[in-house]
Short mmCIF file of C-alpha atoms (C1' of nucleotides) in Angstrom, two decimals:
data_model
loop_
_atom_site.label_atom_id
_atom_site.label_comp_id
_atom_site.label_asym_id
_atom_site.label_seq_id
_atom_site.Cartn_x
_atom_site.Cartn_y
_atom_site.Cartn_z
CA MET A 5 75.49 116.53 163.04
CA THR A 6 78.47 114.22 163.38
CA GLU A 7 75.88 111.51 163.52
CA ALA A 8 74.33 112.70 160.32
CA SER A 9 77.54 112.92 158.35
CA ARG A 10 78.69 109.53 159.53
CA ILE A 11 75.43 108.02 158.37
CA THR A 12 75.75 109.72 155.02
CA ALA A 13 79.36 108.63 154.68
CA ARG A 14 78.57 104.98 155.26
CA ASP A 15 75.26 104.91 153.53
CA GLY A 16 76.48 102.82 150.68
CA VAL A 17 76.20 105.94 148.57
CA ARG A 18 79.02 106.41 146.16
CA ALA A 19 81.36 109.31 146.87
CA ASP A 20 80.72 111.08 143.57
CA ALA A 21 77.00 110.84 144.08
CA ARG A 22 77.28 112.42 147.49
CA ARG A 23 79.52 115.16 146.11
CA ASN A 24 77.13 115.92 143.29
CA ARG A 25 74.21 116.10 145.64
CA GLU A 26 76.02 118.72 147.65
CA ARG A 27 76.99 120.67 144.56
CA VAL A 28 73.38 120.72 143.43
CA LEU A 29 72.22 122.10 146.76
CA VAL A 30 74.78 124.90 146.68
CA ALA A 31 73.84 125.73 143.11
CA ALA A 32 70.14 125.64 143.93
CA ARG A 33 70.52 128.18 146.71
CA ALA A 34 72.54 130.46 144.42
CA VAL A 35 70.12 130.18 141.53
CA PHE A 36 67.01 130.55 143.68
CA ALA A 37 68.53 133.64 145.22
CA GLU A 38 69.28 135.10 141.82
CA HIS A 39 66.29 134.12 139.72
CA GLY A 40 63.66 133.21 142.26
CA ILE A 41 62.28 129.86 143.21
CA ASP A 42 60.74 129.33 139.79
CA ALA A 43 64.07 129.24 138.01
CA PRO A 44 64.38 126.42 135.47
CA MET A 45 65.75 123.16 136.81
CA ALA A 46 68.21 123.11 133.93
CA THR A 47 69.77 126.33 135.20
CA VAL A 48 70.43 124.77 138.56
CA ALA A 49 71.94 121.72 136.89
CA ARG A 50 74.22 123.80 134.70
CA ARG A 51 75.33 125.90 137.64
CA ALA A 52 76.11 122.74 139.57
CA GLY A 53 78.05 121.35 136.66
CA VAL A 54 75.90 118.22 136.44
CA GLY A 55 73.38 116.94 133.94
CA VAL A 56 69.65 117.38 134.33
CA ALA A 57 69.21 113.67 134.91
CA THR A 58 71.50 113.79 137.93
CA LEU A 59 69.52 116.63 139.36
CA TYR A 60 66.24 114.78 138.88
CA ARG A 61 67.65 111.59 140.37
CA HIS A 62 68.60 113.33 143.59
CA PHE A 63 65.51 115.51 143.72
CA PRO A 64 62.61 114.08 141.74
CA THR A 65 60.49 117.21 142.03
CA ARG A 66 61.26 120.89 142.25
CA ASP A 67 59.69 120.75 145.64
CA ALA A 68 62.16 118.23 146.94
CA LEU A 69 64.96 120.45 145.70
CA VAL A 70 63.58 123.51 147.43
CA ARG A 71 63.11 121.55 150.60
CA GLY A 72 66.67 120.26 150.41
CA ALA A 73 68.13 123.64 149.60
CA PHE A 74 66.57 125.36 152.57
CA ALA A 75 66.69 122.54 155.09
CA GLN A 76 69.35 124.36 157.03
CA GLN A 77 67.26 127.51 157.26
CA MET A 78 64.31 125.44 158.39
CA GLU A 79 66.42 123.99 161.11
CA THR A 80 67.50 127.43 162.19
CA CYS A 81 63.86 128.40 162.53
CA ALA A 82 63.13 125.33 164.56
CA ARG A 83 66.08 126.02 166.83
CA ALA A 84 64.93 129.60 167.29
CA LEU A 85 61.68 128.34 168.73
CA THR A 86 63.46 126.04 171.15
CA GLU A 87 65.75 128.81 172.25
CA ALA A 88 62.87 131.21 172.67
CA LEU A 89 61.21 128.77 175.05
CA ALA A 90 64.44 128.43 176.99
CA ASP A 91 64.84 132.15 177.49
CA PRO A 92 64.09 133.14 181.10
CA ASP A 93 62.38 136.29 179.86
CA PRO A 94 59.49 135.10 177.70
CA TRP A 95 59.03 138.43 175.94
CA GLN A 96 62.71 138.49 175.13
CA GLY A 97 62.36 135.00 173.73
CA PHE A 98 59.31 135.95 171.70
CA GLN A 99 61.05 138.95 170.25
CA GLN A 100 64.18 137.00 169.45
CA LEU A 101 62.11 134.39 167.68
CA VAL A 102 60.36 136.86 165.44
CA GLU A 103 63.58 138.69 164.71
CA THR A 104 65.52 135.54 163.92
CA VAL A 105 62.97 134.19 161.51
CA CYS A 106 62.56 137.55 159.82
CA ALA A 107 66.31 138.02 159.55
CA LEU A 108 66.53 134.66 157.85
CA GLN A 109 63.78 135.61 155.46
CA ARG A 110 65.51 138.81 154.56
CA GLU A 111 69.02 137.47 154.27
CA GLU A 112 68.60 134.23 152.42
CA ARG A 113 67.09 135.34 149.15
CA GLY A 114 64.81 132.64 147.85
CA PHE A 115 63.97 131.44 151.32
CA PRO A 116 60.96 133.73 151.69
CA ALA A 117 59.43 132.26 148.58
CA ALA A 118 60.12 128.78 149.89
CA PHE A 119 58.63 129.78 153.20
CA ALA A 120 55.49 131.14 151.60
CA ALA A 121 55.24 128.12 149.34
CA ALA A 122 55.25 125.93 152.41
CA PHE A 123 51.84 127.25 153.29
CA PRO A 124 49.24 125.71 151.02
CA ASP A 125 50.33 122.30 152.26
CA SER A 126 47.65 122.36 154.88
CA THR A 127 47.10 118.66 155.10
CA SER A 128 48.33 115.81 157.11
CA GLU A 129 51.98 115.34 156.33
CA HIS A 130 54.42 115.90 159.13
CA ALA A 131 51.56 116.86 161.35
CA PRO A 132 53.43 115.80 164.50
CA TYR A 133 56.16 118.36 163.88
CA ARG A 134 53.67 121.06 163.22
CA GLN A 135 51.66 120.22 166.28
CA ARG A 136 54.73 120.37 168.45
CA ALA A 137 55.64 123.75 166.99
CA GLU A 138 52.15 125.01 167.65
CA ARG A 139 52.10 123.72 171.18
CA ASP A 140 55.51 125.19 171.95
CA PHE A 141 54.69 128.54 170.49
CA THR A 142 51.38 128.69 172.30
CA THR A 143 53.22 128.02 175.53
CA LEU A 144 55.62 130.83 174.77
CA VAL A 145 52.76 133.18 174.05
CA ARG A 146 50.99 132.31 177.29
CA ARG A 147 54.12 132.88 179.32
CA ALA A 148 54.85 136.18 177.65
CA GLN A 149 51.28 137.27 178.29
CA ALA A 150 51.53 136.18 181.91
CA SER A 151 54.67 138.26 182.29
CA GLY A 152 52.62 141.22 181.17
CA ALA A 153 54.78 142.16 178.21
CA LEU A 154 52.74 140.59 175.43
CA ARG A 155 49.29 142.01 174.89
CA ALA A 156 46.51 139.81 176.16
CA ASP A 157 44.60 139.70 172.88
CA PHE A 158 47.58 138.43 170.92
CA HIS A 159 46.66 135.14 169.31
CA PRO A 160 49.21 132.54 168.24
CA SER A 161 47.89 132.72 164.68
CA ASP A 162 49.08 136.32 164.59
CA LEU A 163 52.61 134.99 164.20
CA ALA A 164 51.60 133.44 160.90
CA VAL A 165 50.01 136.72 159.85
CA ALA A 166 53.14 138.66 160.72
CA LEU A 167 55.55 136.23 159.10
CA LEU A 168 53.56 135.98 155.90
CA ALA A 169 53.28 139.75 155.64
CA HIS A 170 56.98 140.11 156.22
CA CYS A 171 57.61 137.41 153.69
CA GLY A 172 55.62 139.32 151.10
CA LEU A 173 57.49 142.50 151.84
CA VAL A 174 60.99 141.08 151.41
CA THR A 175 59.89 139.21 148.32
CA ALA A 176 58.58 142.39 146.76
CA LEU A 177 61.64 144.37 147.73
CA PRO A 178 64.95 142.61 147.53
CA ASP A 179 66.72 145.58 149.04
CA ASP A 180 69.14 145.99 151.89
CA GLY A 181 66.57 145.01 154.48
CA ALA A 182 65.77 148.46 155.81
CA ALA A 183 62.09 148.03 155.07
CA SER A 184 62.05 144.62 156.68
CA ARG A 185 63.64 145.92 159.87
CA ARG A 186 61.22 148.77 159.98
CA LEU A 187 58.19 146.48 159.63
CA VAL A 188 59.46 144.07 162.26
CA ALA A 189 59.97 146.92 164.69
CA TYR A 190 56.46 148.22 164.11
CA LEU A 191 54.92 144.80 164.51
CA LEU A 192 56.82 143.98 167.68
CA GLN A 193 55.81 147.29 169.17
CA SER A 194 52.19 146.64 168.38
CA PHE A 195 52.43 143.25 170.04
CA ARG A 196 53.80 144.71 173.25
CA THR A 197 51.54 145.77 176.06
CA ASP A 198 53.24 149.04 176.81
CA PRO A 199 54.55 151.28 174.05
CA ALA A 200 58.11 150.28 174.97
CA ASN A 201 59.63 153.35 173.49
CA LYS A 202 62.54 151.75 171.74
CA PRO A 203 63.31 153.92 168.74
CA LEU A 204 62.48 152.55 165.32
CA PRO A 205 65.20 151.64 162.86
CA PRO A 206 65.71 154.39 160.26
CA PRO A 207 63.00 154.84 157.66
CA THR A 208 63.47 153.38 154.22
CA ALA A 209 64.28 155.27 151.09
CA LEU A 210 61.04 154.09 149.48
CA THR A 211 58.99 156.62 147.68
CA LEU A 212 55.30 156.28 147.13
CA ARG A 213 55.84 155.20 143.58
CA SER A 214 53.73 152.24 144.52
CA PHE A 215 50.77 154.40 145.20
CA PRO A 216 48.34 154.45 142.33
CA ILE A 217 47.40 158.04 142.06
CA ALA A 218 45.57 158.28 138.77
CA THR A 219 43.87 156.18 136.15
CA ASP A 220 46.91 156.20 133.95
CA SER A 221 49.35 156.12 136.81
CA PRO A 222 52.60 154.18 136.79
CA GLN A 223 51.46 150.63 136.79
CA GLY A 224 54.86 149.37 135.92
CA GLN A 225 56.34 146.35 134.33
CA ARG A 226 55.43 143.06 135.83
CA SER A 227 58.76 141.75 136.84
CA SER A 228 58.65 138.02 136.57
CA ARG A 229 59.25 137.44 140.25
CA ALA A 230 62.97 138.03 139.91
CA MET B 29 32.68 160.35 133.57
CA THR B 30 29.95 161.54 131.21
CA GLU B 31 32.72 163.42 129.48
CA ALA B 32 34.79 160.29 129.17
CA SER B 33 32.01 158.15 127.74
CA ARG B 34 31.02 160.81 125.27
CA ILE B 35 34.59 160.98 124.03
CA THR B 36 34.72 157.22 123.70
CA ALA B 37 31.40 157.12 121.94
CA ARG B 38 32.41 159.66 119.27
CA ASP B 39 35.99 158.59 118.94
CA GLY B 40 35.55 157.15 115.51
CA VAL B 41 35.92 153.75 117.15
CA ARG B 42 33.56 151.17 115.80
CA ALA B 43 30.85 150.04 118.17
CA ASP B 44 31.89 146.38 118.12
CA ALA B 45 35.50 147.32 118.88
CA ARG B 46 34.44 149.34 121.89
CA ARG B 47 32.17 146.53 123.08
CA ASN B 48 34.95 143.98 122.72
CA ARG B 49 37.39 146.13 124.62
CA GLU B 50 34.97 146.26 127.50
CA ARG B 51 34.35 142.52 127.38
CA VAL B 52 38.07 141.90 127.52
CA LEU B 53 38.46 144.08 130.59
CA VAL B 54 35.68 142.26 132.43
CA ALA B 55 37.14 138.91 131.47
CA ALA B 56 40.63 139.99 132.51
CA ARG B 57 39.47 140.92 136.00
CA ALA B 58 37.69 137.60 136.37
CA VAL B 59 40.59 135.54 135.08
CA PHE B 60 43.20 137.45 137.07
CA ALA B 61 41.12 136.92 140.17
CA GLU B 62 40.82 133.23 139.51
CA HIS B 63 44.23 132.29 138.14
CA GLY B 64 46.45 135.13 139.17
CA ILE B 65 47.97 137.86 137.14
CA ASP B 66 50.17 135.45 135.19
CA ALA B 67 47.24 133.67 133.58
CA PRO B 68 47.69 133.04 129.85
CA MET B 69 46.45 135.76 127.58
CA ALA B 70 44.56 133.14 125.59
CA THR B 71 42.49 132.32 128.67
CA VAL B 72 41.41 135.92 128.95
CA ALA B 73 40.55 136.02 125.28
CA ARG B 74 38.51 132.85 125.46
CA ARG B 75 36.66 134.09 128.52
CA ALA B 76 35.88 137.32 126.74
CA GLY B 77 34.64 135.43 123.71
CA VAL B 78 37.11 137.12 121.37
CA GLY B 79 40.18 135.98 119.48
CA VAL B 80 43.71 136.42 120.75
CA ALA B 81 44.47 138.91 118.04
CA THR B 82 41.67 141.16 119.24
CA LEU B 83 43.05 141.02 122.74
CA TYR B 84 46.53 141.95 121.54
CA ARG B 85 45.21 144.74 119.37
CA HIS B 86 43.53 146.42 122.28
CA PHE B 87 46.28 145.66 124.78
CA PRO B 88 49.62 145.04 123.10
CA THR B 89 51.30 143.84 126.28
CA ARG B 90 50.11 141.99 129.34
CA ASP B 91 51.05 145.05 131.25
CA ALA B 92 48.69 147.26 129.34
CA LEU B 93 45.92 144.77 130.04
CA VAL B 94 46.63 144.70 133.75
CA ARG B 95 46.72 148.46 133.82
CA GLY B 96 43.45 148.63 131.98
CA ALA B 97 41.78 146.02 134.12
CA PHE B 98 42.57 147.73 137.39
CA ALA B 99 42.30 151.33 136.32
CA GLN B 100 39.14 151.72 138.35
CA GLN B 101 40.79 150.40 141.49
CA MET B 102 43.70 152.74 140.91
CA GLU B 103 41.29 155.60 140.71
CA THR B 104 39.65 154.55 143.95
CA CYS B 105 43.05 154.67 145.62
CA ALA B 106 43.71 158.10 144.25
CA ARG B 107 40.34 159.31 145.44
CA ALA B 108 41.01 157.90 148.89
CA LEU B 109 44.06 160.10 149.21
CA THR B 110 42.11 163.17 148.21
CA GLU B 111 39.37 162.37 150.67
CA ALA B 112 41.87 161.70 153.42
CA LEU B 113 43.31 165.17 152.94
CA ALA B 114 39.84 166.65 153.06
CA ASP B 115 38.98 165.02 156.37
CA PRO B 116 38.94 167.57 159.19
CA ASP B 117 40.53 165.00 161.50
CA PRO B 118 43.87 164.13 159.91
CA TRP B 119 44.29 160.91 161.87
CA GLN B 120 40.85 159.83 160.81
CA GLY B 121 41.80 160.60 157.23
CA PHE B 122 45.03 158.68 157.54
CA GLN B 123 43.29 155.66 158.98
CA GLN B 124 40.57 155.76 156.34
CA LEU B 125 43.19 155.91 153.63
CA VAL B 126 45.06 152.85 154.85
CA GLU B 127 41.87 150.94 155.39
CA THR B 128 40.42 151.80 152.01
CA VAL B 129 43.50 150.77 150.09
CA CYS B 130 43.87 147.58 152.08
CA ALA B 131 40.21 146.72 151.65
CA LEU B 132 40.65 147.12 147.91
CA GLN B 133 43.66 144.86 147.95
CA ARG B 134 41.83 142.21 149.86
CA GLU B 135 38.57 142.36 147.93
CA GLU B 136 39.64 142.62 144.35
CA ARG B 137 41.61 139.43 143.84
CA GLY B 138 44.38 140.02 141.36
CA PHE B 139 44.66 143.66 142.30
CA PRO B 140 47.30 143.04 144.97
CA ALA B 141 49.54 141.39 142.43
CA ALA B 142 48.99 144.28 140.08
CA PHE B 143 49.72 146.66 142.90
CA ALA B 144 52.93 144.90 143.80
CA ALA B 145 53.92 144.65 140.18
CA ALA B 146 53.60 148.39 139.92
CA PHE B 147 56.58 148.77 142.16
CA PRO B 148 59.71 147.94 140.19
CA ASP B 149 58.80 150.72 137.79
CA SER B 150 61.00 153.14 139.66
CA THR B 151 61.82 155.36 136.77
CA SER B 152 60.52 158.49 135.19
CA GLU B 153 57.12 157.70 133.73
CA HIS B 154 54.18 159.55 135.18
CA ALA B 155 56.52 161.17 137.65
CA PRO B 156 54.23 164.17 138.08
CA TYR B 157 51.38 162.01 139.37
CA ARG B 158 53.65 160.24 141.77
CA GLN B 159 55.14 163.44 143.01
CA ARG B 160 51.74 164.87 143.69
CA ALA B 161 50.75 161.75 145.59
CA GLU B 162 53.90 161.94 147.66
CA ARG B 163 53.47 165.61 148.41
CA ASP B 164 49.82 165.11 149.40
CA PHE B 165 50.54 162.16 151.58
CA THR B 166 53.45 163.90 153.26
CA THR B 167 51.12 166.78 154.04
CA LEU B 168 48.62 164.39 155.55
CA VAL B 169 51.33 162.80 157.68
CA ARG B 170 52.56 166.13 158.93
CA ARG B 171 49.07 167.22 159.88
CA ALA B 172 48.33 163.95 161.65
CA GLN B 173 51.57 164.25 163.55
CA ALA B 174 50.81 167.83 164.49
CA SER B 175 47.46 166.72 165.85
CA GLY B 176 49.35 164.36 168.13
CA ALA B 177 47.68 161.18 166.96
CA LEU B 178 50.33 159.91 164.55
CA ARG B 179 53.68 159.04 166.10
CA ALA B 180 56.41 161.57 165.43
CA ASP B 181 58.85 159.09 163.97
CA PHE B 182 56.42 157.83 161.33
CA HIS B 183 57.94 158.38 157.93
CA PRO B 184 55.90 158.63 154.74
CA SER B 185 57.82 155.70 153.28
CA ASP B 186 56.30 153.56 156.00
CA LEU B 187 53.06 153.61 154.05
CA ALA B 188 54.81 151.78 151.24
CA VAL B 189 56.21 149.30 153.71
CA ALA B 190 52.81 148.65 155.21
CA LEU B 191 50.98 148.37 151.89
CA LEU B 192 53.54 146.02 150.39
CA ALA B 193 53.49 143.81 153.44
CA HIS B 194 49.70 143.72 153.37
CA CYS B 195 49.83 142.99 149.69
CA GLY B 196 52.06 140.02 150.30
CA LEU B 197 49.78 138.74 152.98
CA VAL B 198 46.58 138.80 150.96
CA THR B 199 48.39 137.34 147.98
CA ALA B 200 49.64 134.44 150.06
CA LEU B 201 46.26 133.86 151.68
CA PRO B 202 43.23 134.31 149.49
CA ASP B 203 40.94 133.79 152.45
CA ASP B 204 38.03 135.73 153.81
CA GLY B 205 40.14 138.69 154.82
CA ALA B 206 40.35 138.00 158.53
CA ALA B 207 44.15 137.97 158.46
CA SER B 208 44.22 141.16 156.46
CA ARG B 209 41.96 142.98 158.90
CA ARG B 210 44.03 141.76 161.79
CA LEU B 211 47.27 143.01 160.23
CA VAL B 212 45.81 146.38 159.36
CA ALA B 213 44.58 146.81 162.91
CA TYR B 214 47.99 145.97 164.34
CA LEU B 215 49.76 148.31 161.98
CA LEU B 216 47.40 151.21 162.59
CA GLN B 217 47.79 150.76 166.31
CA SER B 218 51.55 150.81 166.04
CA PHE B 219 51.35 154.02 164.02
CA ARG B 220 49.29 155.75 166.68
CA THR B 221 50.90 157.77 169.42
CA ASP B 222 48.74 156.44 172.21
CA PRO B 223 47.75 152.78 172.37
CA ALA B 224 44.22 153.74 171.36
CA ASN B 225 42.69 150.70 172.88
CA LYS B 226 40.32 149.83 170.14
CA PRO B 227 39.88 146.08 170.25
CA LEU B 228 41.45 144.06 167.47
CA PRO B 229 39.33 142.21 164.94
CA PRO B 230 39.02 138.51 165.77
CA PRO B 231 42.10 136.35 165.30
CA THR B 232 42.44 134.24 162.20
CA ALA B 233 42.02 130.51 161.99
CA LEU B 234 45.57 130.12 160.75
CA THR B 235 47.65 127.46 162.33
CA LEU B 236 51.40 127.57 162.43
CA ARG B 237 51.64 125.13 159.62
CA SER B 238 53.83 127.70 157.99
CA PHE B 239 56.39 127.43 160.69
CA PRO B 240 59.30 125.25 159.69
CA ILE B 241 59.88 123.14 162.68
CA ALA B 242 62.28 120.50 161.49
CA THR B 243 64.66 119.61 158.70
CA ASP B 244 62.09 117.50 156.96
CA SER B 245 59.18 119.63 157.93
CA PRO B 246 56.18 120.27 155.67
CA GLN B 247 57.65 122.31 152.91
CA GLY B 248 54.58 121.96 150.84
CA GLN B 249 53.71 122.11 147.19
CA ARG B 250 54.65 125.23 145.38
CA SER B 251 51.29 126.41 144.26
CA SER B 252 51.62 128.15 140.96
CA ARG B 253 50.33 131.43 142.26
CA ALA B 254 46.78 130.32 141.87
"C1'" DG C 29 21.83 148.62 98.82
"C1'" DT C 30 26.82 149.06 98.10
"C1'" DC C 31 31.40 149.40 99.49
"C1'" DC C 32 35.62 149.22 102.03
"C1'" DA C 33 38.49 150.11 105.82
"C1'" DA C 34 38.41 148.83 110.42
"C1'" DG C 35 37.94 144.96 112.96
"C1'" DC C 36 38.06 140.10 113.69
"C1'" DG C 37 39.57 135.07 114.74
"C1'" DG C 38 42.39 131.33 114.71
"C1'" DA C 39 46.25 128.93 112.71
"C1'" DC C 40 51.01 129.03 113.04
"C1'" DG C 41 56.16 129.13 113.98
"C1'" DA C 42 59.13 130.17 117.72
"C1'" DT C 43 60.57 129.75 122.29
"C1'" DT C 44 60.97 127.83 126.75
"C1'" DG C 45 60.66 124.45 130.35
"C1'" DC C 46 59.69 119.74 131.83
"C1'" DG C 47 60.98 115.01 132.79
"C1'" DT C 48 62.54 110.50 130.62
"C1'" DC C 49 65.38 107.34 128.21
"C1'" DC C 50 69.53 105.22 127.09
"C1'" DA C 51 74.26 104.57 126.05
"C1'" DC C 52 78.56 105.74 128.36
"C1'" DT C 53 81.64 106.29 132.64
"C1'" DT C 54 83.49 105.30 137.09
"C1'" DG C 55 83.91 104.15 142.10
"C1'" DA C 56 85.05 100.64 144.92
"C1'" DG C 57 84.71 95.65 146.39
"C1'" DA C 58 86.88 91.18 145.37
"C1'" DT D 29 93.52 94.37 138.11
"C1'" DC D 30 88.97 93.26 136.89
"C1'" DT D 31 84.15 93.74 137.04
"C1'" DC D 32 79.68 95.63 137.23
"C1'" DA D 33 76.11 98.07 139.46
"C1'" DA D 34 75.56 102.63 140.62
"C1'" DG D 35 75.97 106.87 138.71
"C1'" DT D 36 76.10 110.20 134.89
"C1'" DG D 37 74.99 113.52 130.91
"C1'" DG D 38 72.61 115.24 127.30
"C1'" DA D 39 69.48 114.38 123.54
"C1'" DC D 40 64.78 113.96 122.92
"C1'" DG D 41 59.61 114.10 122.89
"C1'" DC D 42 55.96 116.62 124.89
"C1'" DA D 43 53.28 120.58 126.42
"C1'" DA D 44 52.35 125.40 127.26
"C1'" DT D 45 52.55 130.10 125.93
"C1'" DC D 46 53.78 133.83 123.19
"C1'" DG D 47 52.84 137.24 119.56
"C1'" DT D 48 52.15 137.64 114.44
"C1'" DC D 49 50.19 137.00 110.01
"C1'" DC D 50 46.57 136.75 106.85
"C1'" DG D 51 42.19 135.87 104.84
"C1'" DC D 52 37.32 136.62 106.23
"C1'" DT D 53 33.50 139.60 108.30
"C1'" DT D 54 30.94 143.65 109.33
"C1'" DG D 55 29.74 148.42 110.93
"C1'" DG D 56 28.34 152.44 109.21
"C1'" DA D 57 29.03 156.24 105.72
"C1'" DC D 58 27.03 157.44 101.40
#
DNA sequence: GTCCAAGCGGACGATTGCGTCCACTTGAGA
DNA sequence: TCTCAAGTGGACGCAATCGTCCGCTTGGAC
């Protein structure tokens, strides 16, 4: 951290440039949270109080901007994995990991979309990081299974399934997070070996308005991924 | 059905108009499946072999088109609820219901997006249908709980949570459905009172490439909701 | 066969977002 | 203080999509 800022400070980068870069990142997070990850670049620029050109100079593609904006959240995820491995109780670590990542997804609006968008990038790039993450998580899973708390047929890929599903849920429902908590609780319980009768968080206020009950049922307005 | 087609046939609607309407619906399903629900209207028109104006005449808004295109799927969902209620074993009915709806979401590409889009429409319209669906489903839940198979703290709103999460998953991963089946199995197990040791479907081939492991980790291309 | 209203198609103007170009400004080293 | 390269902003050209308008075509009643 100190390291990082010192490098930045003496990078030969002009002070105003560095300041603008930071302003853009703050604005990007705000705008992505408000209008979704597809918000116009110009909106971000205006919010940051800089011109479009400045924005494009710092982040040549929308992707770079998204990556920059959520770098901190990414780091938090990475740290969560490390901490999970360090936990003496592997199940505890596993649970913490899932809960931390899901909390991040639910709290930082815009992040879930970024998270989901990260997926298609199946190929090559940054493979070493990914491989380390996979190896670490697999280790965690094995330990938790050995401790008897995690069901034996849990497969590491199930984490991806769970996180993507959760991601979709919070994206569809930018609410107070009740639904998210409920889903996480259900999933964690189904991953456990024994029922582990911890009570669920309170149910959501959702109605079944989503359930298509008739041909001419409420199909609703497509909301443009607000 | 016969009723419906007879009405259509003698509706004073010209034969070519009726034919075109049908062609548009077929094309819409195909295009939505291929390019997502946000595909340009012109693409649908071209695919249907009609002009844009014809498309707009039959379906004045994109929403109307989506509704029209997936009306059949909506009906299937509605029927599933009726059948679930009719099942002598309420848990069996419950399980069938969830599986049917999820199978539909995973098989008819484009439908999940339509399903999710249906949500924001919280207000008023078609309230009677929705209320009936809610009442019926609540009845099913109560019966399944009384039979001892469905956990006592399951709340009807949890169906919405589960379906939206599943929706998000299949939208994010247009794969062969392995992930979807896995999620559904996990969820159903966590809804059951006893562990009900039915084996899970095989794990997916997903890697953890979605897991952000470092600041500059693979963030990936935003794929335009292909 | 004749007729005409219902139906049709595609051109069109408007709107929105993208990313670049270029003339102006400014931080900071000498 | 002076200088100039690094940095900046917004105008601009381009492309995609929307939804409408209007002149042509055709189904089907008589």
